[in-house]
Coordinates of C-alpha atoms in Angstrom, one line a residue:
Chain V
X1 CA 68.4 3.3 19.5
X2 CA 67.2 -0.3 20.8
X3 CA 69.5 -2.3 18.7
X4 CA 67.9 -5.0 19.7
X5 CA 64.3 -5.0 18.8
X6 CA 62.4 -6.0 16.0
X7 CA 62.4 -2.6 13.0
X8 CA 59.7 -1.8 10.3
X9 CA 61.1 1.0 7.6
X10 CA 58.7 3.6 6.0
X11 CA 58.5 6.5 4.6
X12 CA 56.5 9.1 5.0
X13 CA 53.7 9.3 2.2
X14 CA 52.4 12.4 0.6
X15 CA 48.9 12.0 1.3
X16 CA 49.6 11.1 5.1
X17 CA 51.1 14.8 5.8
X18 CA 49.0 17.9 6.6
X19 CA 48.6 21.7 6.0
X20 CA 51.0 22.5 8.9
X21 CA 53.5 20.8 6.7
X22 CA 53.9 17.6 8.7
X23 CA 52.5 14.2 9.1
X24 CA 49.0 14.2 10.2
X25 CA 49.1 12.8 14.1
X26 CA 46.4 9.9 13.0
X27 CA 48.8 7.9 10.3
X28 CA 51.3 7.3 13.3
X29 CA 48.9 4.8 13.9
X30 CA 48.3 3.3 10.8
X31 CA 52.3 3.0 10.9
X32 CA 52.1 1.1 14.1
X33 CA 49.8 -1.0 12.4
X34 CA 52.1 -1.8 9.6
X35 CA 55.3 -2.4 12.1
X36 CA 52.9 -5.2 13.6
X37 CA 52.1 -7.2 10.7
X38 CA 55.5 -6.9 9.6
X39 CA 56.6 -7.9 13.1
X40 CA 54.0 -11.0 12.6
X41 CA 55.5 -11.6 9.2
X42 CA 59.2 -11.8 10.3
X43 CA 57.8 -14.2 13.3
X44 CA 55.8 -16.1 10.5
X45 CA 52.6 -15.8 12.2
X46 CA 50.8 -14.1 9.5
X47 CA 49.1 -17.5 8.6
X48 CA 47.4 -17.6 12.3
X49 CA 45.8 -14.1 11.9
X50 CA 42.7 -12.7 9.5
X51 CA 42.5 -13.7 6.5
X52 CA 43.8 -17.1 6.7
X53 CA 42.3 -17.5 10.4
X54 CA 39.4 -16.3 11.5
X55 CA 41.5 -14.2 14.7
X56 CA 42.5 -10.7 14.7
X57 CA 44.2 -8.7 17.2
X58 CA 41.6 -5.9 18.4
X59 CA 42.6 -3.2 19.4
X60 CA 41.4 -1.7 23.2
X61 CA 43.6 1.6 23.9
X62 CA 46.1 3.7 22.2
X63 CA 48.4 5.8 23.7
X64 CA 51.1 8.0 21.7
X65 CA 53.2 10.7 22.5
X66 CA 54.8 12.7 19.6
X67 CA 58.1 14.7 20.5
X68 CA 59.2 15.9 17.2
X69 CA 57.4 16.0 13.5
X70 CA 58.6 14.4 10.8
X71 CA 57.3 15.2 6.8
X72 CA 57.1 13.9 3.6
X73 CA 59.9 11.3 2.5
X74 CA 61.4 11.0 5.9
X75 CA 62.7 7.8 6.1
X76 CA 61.5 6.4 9.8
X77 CA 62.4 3.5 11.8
X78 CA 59.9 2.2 13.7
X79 CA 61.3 -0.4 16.9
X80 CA 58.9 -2.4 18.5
X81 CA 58.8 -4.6 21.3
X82 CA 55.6 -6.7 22.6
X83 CA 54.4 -9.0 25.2
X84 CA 51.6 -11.1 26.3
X85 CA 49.9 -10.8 30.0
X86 CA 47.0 -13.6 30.4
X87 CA 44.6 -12.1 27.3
X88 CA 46.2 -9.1 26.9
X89 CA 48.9 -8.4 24.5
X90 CA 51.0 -4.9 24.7
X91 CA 53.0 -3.6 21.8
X92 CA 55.3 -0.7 22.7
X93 CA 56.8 1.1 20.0
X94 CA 59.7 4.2 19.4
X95 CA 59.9 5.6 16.0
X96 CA 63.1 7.3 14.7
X97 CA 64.2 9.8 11.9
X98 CA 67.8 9.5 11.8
X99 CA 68.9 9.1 15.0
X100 CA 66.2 11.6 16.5
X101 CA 63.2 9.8 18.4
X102 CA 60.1 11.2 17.2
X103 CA 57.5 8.9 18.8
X104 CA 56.8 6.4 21.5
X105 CA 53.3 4.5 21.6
X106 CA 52.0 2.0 23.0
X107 CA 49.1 -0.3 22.1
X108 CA 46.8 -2.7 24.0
X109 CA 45.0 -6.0 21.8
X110 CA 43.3 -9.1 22.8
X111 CA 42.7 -11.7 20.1
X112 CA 39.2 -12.3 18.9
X113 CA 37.1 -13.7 16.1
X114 CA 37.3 -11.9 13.5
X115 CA 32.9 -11.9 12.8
X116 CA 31.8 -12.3 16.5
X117 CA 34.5 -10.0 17.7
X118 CA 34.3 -12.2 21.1
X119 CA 37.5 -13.1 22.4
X120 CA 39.5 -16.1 21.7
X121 CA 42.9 -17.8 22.7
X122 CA 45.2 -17.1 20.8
X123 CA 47.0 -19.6 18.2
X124 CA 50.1 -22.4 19.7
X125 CA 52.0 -20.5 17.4
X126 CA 51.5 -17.2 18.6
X127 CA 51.5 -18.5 22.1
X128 CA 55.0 -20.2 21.6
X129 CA 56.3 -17.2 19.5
X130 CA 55.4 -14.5 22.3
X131 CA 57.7 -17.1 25.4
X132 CA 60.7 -16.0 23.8
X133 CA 59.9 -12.3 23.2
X134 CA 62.1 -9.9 24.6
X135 CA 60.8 -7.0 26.6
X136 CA 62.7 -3.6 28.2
X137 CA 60.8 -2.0 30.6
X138 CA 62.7 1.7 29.6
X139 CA 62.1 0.9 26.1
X140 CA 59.9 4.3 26.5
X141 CA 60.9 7.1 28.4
X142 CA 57.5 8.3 28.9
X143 CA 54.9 5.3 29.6
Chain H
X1 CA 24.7 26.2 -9.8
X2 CA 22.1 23.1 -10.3
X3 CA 19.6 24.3 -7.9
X4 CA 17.6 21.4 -8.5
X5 CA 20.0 18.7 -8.1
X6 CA 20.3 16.7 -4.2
X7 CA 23.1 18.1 -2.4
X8 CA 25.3 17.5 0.8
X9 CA 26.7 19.8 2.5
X10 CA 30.4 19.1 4.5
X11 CA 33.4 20.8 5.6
X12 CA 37.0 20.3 5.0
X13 CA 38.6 18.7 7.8
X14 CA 42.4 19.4 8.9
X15 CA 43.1 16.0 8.5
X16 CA 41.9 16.2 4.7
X17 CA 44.5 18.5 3.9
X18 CA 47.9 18.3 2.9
X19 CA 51.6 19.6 2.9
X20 CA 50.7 22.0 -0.1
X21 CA 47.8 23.5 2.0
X22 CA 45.0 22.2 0.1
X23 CA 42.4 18.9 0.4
X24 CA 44.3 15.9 -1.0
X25 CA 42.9 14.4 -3.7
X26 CA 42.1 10.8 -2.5
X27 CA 39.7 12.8 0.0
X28 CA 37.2 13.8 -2.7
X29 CA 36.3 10.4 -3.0
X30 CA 35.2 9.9 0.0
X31 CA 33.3 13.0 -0.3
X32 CA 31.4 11.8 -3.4
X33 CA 30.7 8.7 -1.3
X34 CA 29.0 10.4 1.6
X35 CA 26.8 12.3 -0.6
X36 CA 25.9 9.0 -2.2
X37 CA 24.9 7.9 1.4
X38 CA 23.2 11.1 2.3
X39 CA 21.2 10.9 -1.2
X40 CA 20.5 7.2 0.1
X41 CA 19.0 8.5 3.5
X42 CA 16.9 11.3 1.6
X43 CA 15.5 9.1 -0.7
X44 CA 14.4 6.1 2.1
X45 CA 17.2 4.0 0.5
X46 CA 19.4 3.2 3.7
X47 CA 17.3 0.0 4.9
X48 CA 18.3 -1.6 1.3
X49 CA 21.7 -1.3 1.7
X50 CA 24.7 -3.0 4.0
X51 CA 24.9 -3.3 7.2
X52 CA 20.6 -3.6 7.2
X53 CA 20.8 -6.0 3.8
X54 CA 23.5 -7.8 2.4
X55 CA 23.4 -5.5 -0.6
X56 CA 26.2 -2.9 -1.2
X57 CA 26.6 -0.8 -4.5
X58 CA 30.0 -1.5 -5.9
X59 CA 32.1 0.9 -7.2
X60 CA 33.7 -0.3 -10.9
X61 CA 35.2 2.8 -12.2
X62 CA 35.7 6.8 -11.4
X63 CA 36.9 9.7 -13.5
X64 CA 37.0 13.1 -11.4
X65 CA 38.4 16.2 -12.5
X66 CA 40.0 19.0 -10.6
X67 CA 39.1 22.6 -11.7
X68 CA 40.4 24.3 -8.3
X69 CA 41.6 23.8 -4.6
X70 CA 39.5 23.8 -1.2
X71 CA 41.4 23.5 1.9
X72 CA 40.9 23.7 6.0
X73 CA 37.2 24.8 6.8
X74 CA 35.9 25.5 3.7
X75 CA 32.4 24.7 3.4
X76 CA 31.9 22.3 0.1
X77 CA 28.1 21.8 -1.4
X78 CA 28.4 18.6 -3.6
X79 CA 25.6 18.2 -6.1
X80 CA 24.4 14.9 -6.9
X81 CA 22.3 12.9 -9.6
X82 CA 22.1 9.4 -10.6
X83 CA 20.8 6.9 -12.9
X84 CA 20.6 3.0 -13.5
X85 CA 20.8 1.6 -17.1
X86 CA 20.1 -2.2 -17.0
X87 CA 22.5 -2.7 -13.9
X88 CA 24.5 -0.3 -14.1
X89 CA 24.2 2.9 -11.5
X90 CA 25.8 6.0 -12.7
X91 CA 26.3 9.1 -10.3
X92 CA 28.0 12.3 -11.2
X93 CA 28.9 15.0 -8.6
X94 CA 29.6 18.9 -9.0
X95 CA 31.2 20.6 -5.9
X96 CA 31.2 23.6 -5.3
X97 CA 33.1 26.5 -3.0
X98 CA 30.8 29.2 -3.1
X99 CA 29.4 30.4 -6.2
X100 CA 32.8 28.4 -7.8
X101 CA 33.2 24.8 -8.9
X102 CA 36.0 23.2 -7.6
X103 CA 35.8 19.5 -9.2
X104 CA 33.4 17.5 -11.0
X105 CA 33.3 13.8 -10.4
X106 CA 31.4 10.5 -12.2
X107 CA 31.2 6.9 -10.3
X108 CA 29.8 3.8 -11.8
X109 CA 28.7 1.4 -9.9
X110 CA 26.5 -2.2 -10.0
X111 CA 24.5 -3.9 -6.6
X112 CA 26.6 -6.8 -5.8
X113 CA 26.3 -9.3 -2.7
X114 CA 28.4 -7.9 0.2
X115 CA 29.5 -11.2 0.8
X116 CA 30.4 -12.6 -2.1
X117 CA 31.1 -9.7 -3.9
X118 CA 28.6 -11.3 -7.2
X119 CA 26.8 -9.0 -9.0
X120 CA 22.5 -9.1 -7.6
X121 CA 19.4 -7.6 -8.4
X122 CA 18.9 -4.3 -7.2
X123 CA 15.9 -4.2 -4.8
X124 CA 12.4 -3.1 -5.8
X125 CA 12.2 0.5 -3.6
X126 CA 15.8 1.4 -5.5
X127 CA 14.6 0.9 -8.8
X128 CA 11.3 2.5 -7.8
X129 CA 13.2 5.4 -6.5
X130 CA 15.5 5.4 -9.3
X131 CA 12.4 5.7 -11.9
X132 CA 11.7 9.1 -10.8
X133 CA 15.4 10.2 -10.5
X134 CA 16.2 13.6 -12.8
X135 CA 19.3 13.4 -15.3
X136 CA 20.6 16.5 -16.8
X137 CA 22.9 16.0 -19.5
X138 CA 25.0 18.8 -19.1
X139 CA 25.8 18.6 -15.2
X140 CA 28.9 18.3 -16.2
X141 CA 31.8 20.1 -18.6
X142 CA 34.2 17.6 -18.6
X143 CA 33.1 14.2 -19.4
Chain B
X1 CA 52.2 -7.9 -17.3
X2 CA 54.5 -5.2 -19.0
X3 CA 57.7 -6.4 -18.2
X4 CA 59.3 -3.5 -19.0
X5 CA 57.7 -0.7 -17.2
X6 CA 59.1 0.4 -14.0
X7 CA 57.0 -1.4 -11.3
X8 CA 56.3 -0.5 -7.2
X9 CA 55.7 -3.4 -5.0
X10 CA 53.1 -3.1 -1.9
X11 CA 51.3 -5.1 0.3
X12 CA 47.3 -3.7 1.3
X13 CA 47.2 -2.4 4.9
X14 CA 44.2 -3.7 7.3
X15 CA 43.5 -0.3 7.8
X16 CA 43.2 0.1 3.7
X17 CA 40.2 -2.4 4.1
X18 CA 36.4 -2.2 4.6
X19 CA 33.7 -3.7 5.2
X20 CA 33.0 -5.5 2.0
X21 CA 36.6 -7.1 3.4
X22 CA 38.2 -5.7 0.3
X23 CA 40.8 -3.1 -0.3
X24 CA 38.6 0.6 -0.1
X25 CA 38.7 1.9 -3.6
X26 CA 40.1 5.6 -2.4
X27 CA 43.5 3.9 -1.3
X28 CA 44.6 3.0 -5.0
X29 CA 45.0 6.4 -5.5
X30 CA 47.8 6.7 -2.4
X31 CA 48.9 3.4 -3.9
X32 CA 49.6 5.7 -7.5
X33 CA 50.5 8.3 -5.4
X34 CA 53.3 6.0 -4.0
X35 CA 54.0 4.5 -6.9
X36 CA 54.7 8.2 -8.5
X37 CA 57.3 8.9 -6.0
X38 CA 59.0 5.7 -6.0
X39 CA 59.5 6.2 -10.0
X40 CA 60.8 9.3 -8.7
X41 CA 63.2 8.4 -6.3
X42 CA 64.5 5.6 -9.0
X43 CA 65.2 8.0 -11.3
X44 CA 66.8 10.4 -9.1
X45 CA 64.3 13.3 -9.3
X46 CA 63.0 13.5 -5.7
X47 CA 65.4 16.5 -5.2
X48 CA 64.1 18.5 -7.7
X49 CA 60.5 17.8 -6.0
X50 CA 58.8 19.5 -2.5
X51 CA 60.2 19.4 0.3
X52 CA 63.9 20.0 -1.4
X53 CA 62.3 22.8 -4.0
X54 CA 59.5 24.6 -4.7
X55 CA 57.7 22.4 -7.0
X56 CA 55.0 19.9 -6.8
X57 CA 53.4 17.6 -9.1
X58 CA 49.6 19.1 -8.9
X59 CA 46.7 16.9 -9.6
X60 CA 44.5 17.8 -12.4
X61 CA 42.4 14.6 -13.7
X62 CA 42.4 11.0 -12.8
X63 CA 40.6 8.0 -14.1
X64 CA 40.4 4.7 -12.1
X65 CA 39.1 1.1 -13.4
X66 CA 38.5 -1.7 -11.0
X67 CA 38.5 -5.2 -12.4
X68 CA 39.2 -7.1 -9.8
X69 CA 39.4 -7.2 -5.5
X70 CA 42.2 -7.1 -3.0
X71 CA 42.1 -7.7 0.3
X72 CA 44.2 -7.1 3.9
X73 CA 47.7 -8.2 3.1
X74 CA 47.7 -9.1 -0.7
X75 CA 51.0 -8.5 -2.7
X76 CA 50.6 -6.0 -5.2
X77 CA 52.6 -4.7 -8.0
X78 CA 51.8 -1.6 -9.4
X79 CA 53.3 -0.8 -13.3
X80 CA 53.4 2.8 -14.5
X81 CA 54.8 4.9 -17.2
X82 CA 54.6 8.6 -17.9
X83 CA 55.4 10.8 -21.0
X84 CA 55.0 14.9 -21.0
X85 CA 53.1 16.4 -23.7
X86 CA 53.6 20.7 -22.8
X87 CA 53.4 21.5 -19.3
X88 CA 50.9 18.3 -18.9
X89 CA 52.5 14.6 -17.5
X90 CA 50.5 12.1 -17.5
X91 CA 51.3 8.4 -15.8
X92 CA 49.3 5.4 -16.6
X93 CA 49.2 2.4 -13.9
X94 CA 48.3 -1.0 -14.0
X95 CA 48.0 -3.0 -11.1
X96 CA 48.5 -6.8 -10.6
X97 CA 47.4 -9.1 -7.9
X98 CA 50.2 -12.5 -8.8
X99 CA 49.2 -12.7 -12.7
X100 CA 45.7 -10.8 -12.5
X101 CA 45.5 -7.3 -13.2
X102 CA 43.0 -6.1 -10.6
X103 CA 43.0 -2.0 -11.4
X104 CA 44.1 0.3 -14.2
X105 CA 44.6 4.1 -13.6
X106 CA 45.7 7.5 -15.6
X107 CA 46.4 10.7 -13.4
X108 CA 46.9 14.0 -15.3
X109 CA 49.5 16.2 -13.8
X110 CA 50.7 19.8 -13.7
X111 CA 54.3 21.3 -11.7
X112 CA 53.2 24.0 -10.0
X113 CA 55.0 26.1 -7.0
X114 CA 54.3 24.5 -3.5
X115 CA 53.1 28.0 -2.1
X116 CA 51.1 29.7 -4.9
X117 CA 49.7 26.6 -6.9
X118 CA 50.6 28.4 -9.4
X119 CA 52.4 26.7 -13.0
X120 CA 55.7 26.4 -13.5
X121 CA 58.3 25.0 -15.9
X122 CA 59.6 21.8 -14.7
X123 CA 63.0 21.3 -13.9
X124 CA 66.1 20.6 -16.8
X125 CA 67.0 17.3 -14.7
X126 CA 63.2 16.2 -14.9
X127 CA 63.0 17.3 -18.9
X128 CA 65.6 15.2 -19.2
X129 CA 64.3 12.0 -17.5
X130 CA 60.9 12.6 -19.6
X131 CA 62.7 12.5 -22.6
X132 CA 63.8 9.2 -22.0
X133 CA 60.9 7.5 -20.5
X134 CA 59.5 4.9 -23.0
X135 CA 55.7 4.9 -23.9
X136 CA 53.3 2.1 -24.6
X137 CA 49.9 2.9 -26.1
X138 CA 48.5 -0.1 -25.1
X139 CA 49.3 -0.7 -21.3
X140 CA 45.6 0.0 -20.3
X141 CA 42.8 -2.1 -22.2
X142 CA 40.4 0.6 -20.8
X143 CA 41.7 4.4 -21.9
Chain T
X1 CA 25.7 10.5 29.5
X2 CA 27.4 14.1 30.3
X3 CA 24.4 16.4 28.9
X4 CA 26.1 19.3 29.8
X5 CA 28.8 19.2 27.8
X6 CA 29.7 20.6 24.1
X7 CA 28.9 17.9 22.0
X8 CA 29.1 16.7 18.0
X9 CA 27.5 14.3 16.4
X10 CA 28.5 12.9 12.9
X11 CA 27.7 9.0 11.0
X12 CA 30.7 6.6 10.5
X13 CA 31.4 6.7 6.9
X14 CA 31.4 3.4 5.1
X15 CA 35.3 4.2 3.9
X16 CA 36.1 4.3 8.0
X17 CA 34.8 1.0 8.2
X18 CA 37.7 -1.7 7.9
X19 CA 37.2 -5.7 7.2
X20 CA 36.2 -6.9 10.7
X21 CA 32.9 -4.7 10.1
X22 CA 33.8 -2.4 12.3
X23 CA 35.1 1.8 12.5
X24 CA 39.0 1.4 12.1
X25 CA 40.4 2.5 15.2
X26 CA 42.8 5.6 13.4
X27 CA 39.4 7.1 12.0
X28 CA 38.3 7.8 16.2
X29 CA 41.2 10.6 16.4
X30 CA 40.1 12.0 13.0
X31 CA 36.3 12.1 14.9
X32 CA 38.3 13.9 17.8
X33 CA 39.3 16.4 15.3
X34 CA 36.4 17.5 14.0
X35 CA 34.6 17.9 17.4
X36 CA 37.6 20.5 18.8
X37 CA 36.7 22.2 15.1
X38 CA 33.2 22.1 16.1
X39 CA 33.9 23.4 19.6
X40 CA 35.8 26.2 18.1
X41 CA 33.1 27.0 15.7
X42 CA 30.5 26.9 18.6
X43 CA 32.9 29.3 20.9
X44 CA 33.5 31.8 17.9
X45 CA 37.0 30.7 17.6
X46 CA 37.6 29.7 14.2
X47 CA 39.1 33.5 13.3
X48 CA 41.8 32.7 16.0
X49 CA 43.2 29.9 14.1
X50 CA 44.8 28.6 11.0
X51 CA 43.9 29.6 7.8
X52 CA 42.7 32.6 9.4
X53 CA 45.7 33.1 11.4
X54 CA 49.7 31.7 11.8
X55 CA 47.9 29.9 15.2
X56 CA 47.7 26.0 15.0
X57 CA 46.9 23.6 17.9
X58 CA 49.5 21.3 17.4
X59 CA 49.4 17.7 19.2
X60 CA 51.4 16.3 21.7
X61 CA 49.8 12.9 23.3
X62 CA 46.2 11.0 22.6
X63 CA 45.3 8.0 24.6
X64 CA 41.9 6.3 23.7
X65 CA 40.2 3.6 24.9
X66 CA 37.9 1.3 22.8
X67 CA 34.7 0.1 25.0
X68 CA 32.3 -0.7 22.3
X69 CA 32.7 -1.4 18.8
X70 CA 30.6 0.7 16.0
X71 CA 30.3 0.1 12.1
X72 CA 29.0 1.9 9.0
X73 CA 26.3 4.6 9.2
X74 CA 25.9 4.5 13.3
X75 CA 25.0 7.6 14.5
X76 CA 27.8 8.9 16.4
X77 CA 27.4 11.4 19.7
X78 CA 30.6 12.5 20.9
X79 CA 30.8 14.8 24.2
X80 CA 33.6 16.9 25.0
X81 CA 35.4 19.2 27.7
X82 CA 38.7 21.1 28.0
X83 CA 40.7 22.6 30.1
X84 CA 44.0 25.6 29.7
X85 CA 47.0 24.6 32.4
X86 CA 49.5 27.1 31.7
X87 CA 50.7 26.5 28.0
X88 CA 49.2 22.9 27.2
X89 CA 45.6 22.2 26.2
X90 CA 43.6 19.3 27.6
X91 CA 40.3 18.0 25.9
X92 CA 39.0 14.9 26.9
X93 CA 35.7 13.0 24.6
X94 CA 33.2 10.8 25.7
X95 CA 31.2 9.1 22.1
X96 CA 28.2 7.6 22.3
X97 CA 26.2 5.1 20.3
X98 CA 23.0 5.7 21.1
X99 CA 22.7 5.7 25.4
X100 CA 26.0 3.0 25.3
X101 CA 29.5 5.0 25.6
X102 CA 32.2 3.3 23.0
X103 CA 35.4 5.0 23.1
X104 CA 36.9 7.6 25.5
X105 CA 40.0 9.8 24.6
X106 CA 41.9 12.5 25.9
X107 CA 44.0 15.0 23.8
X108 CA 46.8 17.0 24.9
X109 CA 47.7 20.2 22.8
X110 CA 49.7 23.2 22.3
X111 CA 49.4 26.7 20.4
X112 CA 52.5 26.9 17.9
X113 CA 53.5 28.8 15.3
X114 CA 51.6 27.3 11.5
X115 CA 55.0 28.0 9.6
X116 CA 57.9 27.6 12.4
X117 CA 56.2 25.0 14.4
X118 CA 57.2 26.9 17.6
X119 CA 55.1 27.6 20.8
X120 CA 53.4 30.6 20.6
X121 CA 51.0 32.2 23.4
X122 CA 47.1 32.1 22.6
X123 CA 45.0 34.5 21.4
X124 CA 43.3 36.3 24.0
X125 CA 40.1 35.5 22.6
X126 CA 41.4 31.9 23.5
X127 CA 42.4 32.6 26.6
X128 CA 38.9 34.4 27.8
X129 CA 36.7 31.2 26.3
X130 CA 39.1 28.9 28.2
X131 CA 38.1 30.7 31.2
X132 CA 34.7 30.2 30.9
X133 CA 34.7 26.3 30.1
X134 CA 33.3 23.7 32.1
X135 CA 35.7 20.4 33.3
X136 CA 34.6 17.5 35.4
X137 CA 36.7 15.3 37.0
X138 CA 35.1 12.4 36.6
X139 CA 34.2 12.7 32.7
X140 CA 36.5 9.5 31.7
X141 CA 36.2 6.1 33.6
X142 CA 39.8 5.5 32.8
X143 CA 42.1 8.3 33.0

């Protein structure tokens, strides 16, 4: 497990699982999504993003490979790493159960405003928060 | 069946269900609001509403009522009538599997400013179209 | 607020918002839902629930008032009791945004098996908590 | 835009809407879902899989890319192809807005077991409409 990085805690909710038993593949994201504002929280960024600024982090790909299921009540661990590249800012995330890996996704954003949706640079405070990110290239073992 | 009523036809997606094998709850409402914009669309309604005005009915209240379970596929027929008193908008909802009702719903709703979220006259082609609206009394069992 | 009712705490998700910029009414119920199992876990009943038995909670009925609007990360605390009157439980909920109750709920509930949907008695261990559970006729100015 | 491929069309619902305005991203994979239903519909293949059968198509990896935002009630066209490579299922989507492509995604899949959640070989019905299908190379800009 990457000790190091930044961890949101969940569990699994009943309404976010499906007939086969599982969670439904499309609330992994909505976890992700969770895992960043709590990353943003813990960073205290949350005042430089929508609704107290008018910037948001859009989203422009998704990419998630699942390699086990997990089900209602599992308590997951979601680790999550990020970095910024000129505009671009990657998230890379591995979810556990235990100590079983069940994800790994990765998600690409550029900050824009939030009613023109046109891109923007990004807060001082963002910018200075992101220099002393720490980034593992093998984080995922499948990007 | 209320053969004279609006209806909307939709199927239950996979993602709708859950780990008991059936359409989660929470999913019906959004089922009662798609009829509500299908009814919208058949009635010429859709140019008075957000995104095309800045008018969006708000819902203040909904009661719904479970009589039996749809899951994966199945091919729902949600029934639909509505009326306005002063500015209030009521809707009620009978779905059906089938020959079978599965649930009954009842929204309540008043035209509000999608901005500001204040409460705003409805526009003249709703309450025209409202006018001639049918209400049955007994659409419903259990309210 | 009812000080003495057990209380969930949770902050609205972007992805629970729309495009009024408020919280989406269908997510109060996964809020309840939440709210349900966390009273569960609390009182040490989540083994004697799916996926460690047989039995679910099934959904019958539930009622929903909106009073006031949330947004994208507002703090909300969610207040619920329950009592069991024959094989029905019922929970009420009140919701509070800081000091302002923003939404007031009831869901009706029945235990049922997990494969057959059909009823069942509920475990001794959740009798037992029921029993104890206290009961306030007034925690919802709406019922 | 790829007229000969399968394609489905549905609206954005207003509850898939989120509070920049705009279609939350998680709701695209849910759109994917129901056009591989669709598709199976269309190809006769519903009977081959779950509830009809123990046969789901259980996901592995997504990867979308956003190139165009949409919102509440756009008419959405989304075009799609697949392809069988020994075990794993490939569909890639192209939507459309109108003649303007917004988001592209490519799902990867597996036949396994509804109840055991093990690999299981397709139906031959399956296998002959997989035979048949269509792929172009150059269907996605960014794979």
């Amino acid at each position: 497990m990457p000790v190091d990085a930044f961890h949101y805690d969940r569990r699994v909710a009943f309404s976010d699982t499906d007939a086969m038993g599982v969670t439904h593949h499309a609330n992994y994201l909505r976890y992700c999504e969770e895992a960043r504002v709590a990353w943003m929280r813990a960073r205290g960024l949350v005042e430089t993003h929508y609704p107290h600024t008018n910037c948001v982090l859009a989203l422009l790909e998704y990419h998630v490979w699942h390699l086990k299921t997990s089900t209602f009540d599992d308590a997951l661990r979601i680790y999550l790493q990020t970095r910024q590249q000129g505009v671009r800012v990657t998230f890379q995330y591995a979810m556990y159960k235990g100590d079983v890996r069940i994800c790994e996704a990765r998600t690409l954003h550029i900050p824009v405003d939030h009613k023109e949706l046109k891109p923007m640079r990004p807060f001082e405070a963002f910018v200075k928060v992101m220099e002393k990110e720490k980034w593992t290239e093998t984080l995922l073992s499948n990007s």
